[in-house]
Tab-separated table of C-alpha atoms in Angstrom:
chain	number	residue	atom	x	y	z
H	1	MET	CA	52.778	84.195	-100.162
H	2	LEU	CA	55.412	84.486	-102.899
H	3	LEU	CA	54.518	81.064	-104.270
H	4	THR	CA	50.865	82.120	-104.526
H	5	VAL	CA	51.815	85.267	-106.439
H	6	PHE	CA	54.097	83.217	-108.704
H	7	VAL	CA	51.365	80.657	-109.502
H	8	LEU	CA	48.821	83.413	-110.141
H	9	ALA	CA	51.281	85.213	-112.440
H	10	ILE	CA	51.776	82.014	-114.446
H	11	PHE	CA	48.006	81.505	-114.723
H	12	VAL	CA	47.349	85.106	-115.807
H	13	GLY	CA	50.218	85.006	-118.315
H	14	VAL	CA	48.967	81.835	-119.977
H	15	GLU	CA	45.412	83.165	-120.119
H	16	ILE	CA	46.520	86.476	-121.666
H	17	ILE	CA	48.759	84.876	-124.289
H	18	THR	CA	46.146	82.336	-125.380
H	19	LYS	CA	43.174	84.752	-125.468
H	20	ILE	CA	44.667	87.807	-127.225
H	21	PRO	CA	44.733	87.844	-131.059
H	22	PRO	CA	48.184	87.909	-132.735
H	23	THR	CA	47.736	91.512	-133.944
H	24	LEU	CA	47.789	92.713	-130.364
H	25	HIS	CA	50.911	90.832	-129.347
H	26	THR	CA	53.241	93.771	-130.104
H	27	PRO	CA	51.508	96.225	-127.728
H	28	LEU	CA	51.287	93.414	-125.212
H	29	MET	CA	55.027	92.876	-125.585
H	30	SER	CA	55.672	96.556	-124.867
H	31	GLY	CA	53.656	96.295	-121.681
H	32	SER	CA	55.452	93.105	-120.800
H	33	ASN	CA	58.785	94.875	-121.190
H	34	ALA	CA	57.660	97.539	-118.739
H	35	ILE	CA	56.583	94.896	-116.244
H	36	SER	CA	59.906	93.114	-116.709
H	37	GLY	CA	61.678	96.358	-115.849
H	38	ILE	CA	59.736	96.491	-112.576
H	39	THR	CA	60.640	92.836	-111.976
H	40	LEU	CA	64.313	93.624	-112.496
H	41	ILE	CA	64.242	96.501	-110.003
H	42	GLY	CA	62.374	94.421	-107.419
H	43	ALA	CA	64.739	91.485	-107.779
H	44	LEU	CA	67.797	93.720	-107.473
H	45	LEU	CA	66.370	95.346	-104.339
H	46	THR	CA	65.620	91.905	-102.879
H	47	LEU	CA	69.163	90.754	-103.494
H	48	GLU	CA	70.581	93.936	-101.984
H	49	GLN	CA	68.622	93.640	-98.740
H	50	GLY	CA	70.254	90.353	-97.746
H	51	ALA	CA	67.119	88.222	-97.904
H	52	THR	CA	66.976	84.487	-97.289
H	53	THR	CA	68.649	82.002	-99.621
H	54	THR	CA	65.328	81.070	-101.218
H	55	ALA	CA	64.550	84.712	-101.936
H	56	LYS	CA	68.017	85.198	-103.412
H	57	VAL	CA	67.589	82.188	-105.721
H	58	LEU	CA	64.168	83.424	-106.833
H	59	GLY	CA	65.641	86.906	-107.319
H	60	VAL	CA	68.399	85.580	-109.568
H	61	LEU	CA	65.846	83.563	-111.561
H	62	ALA	CA	63.639	86.652	-111.851
H	63	ILE	CA	66.576	88.706	-113.120
H	64	ALA	CA	67.460	86.046	-115.694
H	65	PHE	CA	63.922	85.623	-117.025
H	66	ALA	CA	63.127	89.348	-116.993
H	67	THR	CA	66.359	90.091	-118.844
H	68	MET	CA	65.508	87.487	-121.488
H	69	ASN	CA	62.046	89.028	-121.869
H	70	VAL	CA	63.353	92.575	-122.194
H	71	VAL	CA	66.092	91.663	-124.687
H	72	GLY	CA	63.730	89.491	-126.744
H	73	GLY	CA	61.100	92.222	-126.737
H	74	PHE	CA	63.547	94.834	-127.963
H	75	LEU	CA	64.853	92.504	-130.689
H	76	VAL	CA	61.358	91.728	-131.956
H	77	THR	CA	60.352	95.402	-131.797
H	78	HIS	CA	63.495	96.397	-133.717
H	79	ARG	CA	62.720	93.774	-136.368
H	80	MET	CA	59.128	94.954	-136.708
H	81	LEU	CA	60.159	98.609	-136.968
H	82	SER	CA	62.672	97.716	-139.683
H	83	MET	CA	59.802	96.214	-141.691
H	84	PHE	CA	58.188	99.689	-141.893
H	85	ARG	CA	61.326	101.498	-143.132
H	86	LYS	CA	61.653	102.374	-146.776
H	87	ARG	CA	64.103	100.277	-148.711
H	88	LYS	CA	67.041	102.151	-150.238
């Protein structure tokens, strides 16, 4: 079941990234950050409940990838917002 969800998530992610024009990537990134926050909470809850070893490994991987996505999203958003500030 989890493998099916994982494969479908990969397929949907690739389709979204390749089909959306570059001007819409920033709002997409904001939505992706929100989804990564949900992923982080779910992975932490999975690790806390004492799941199987496979679930723990997938939870740690989910935490690592979601953290990279959130941090990268905030860095890119900060850079884009700094482009709109007036220069002193």
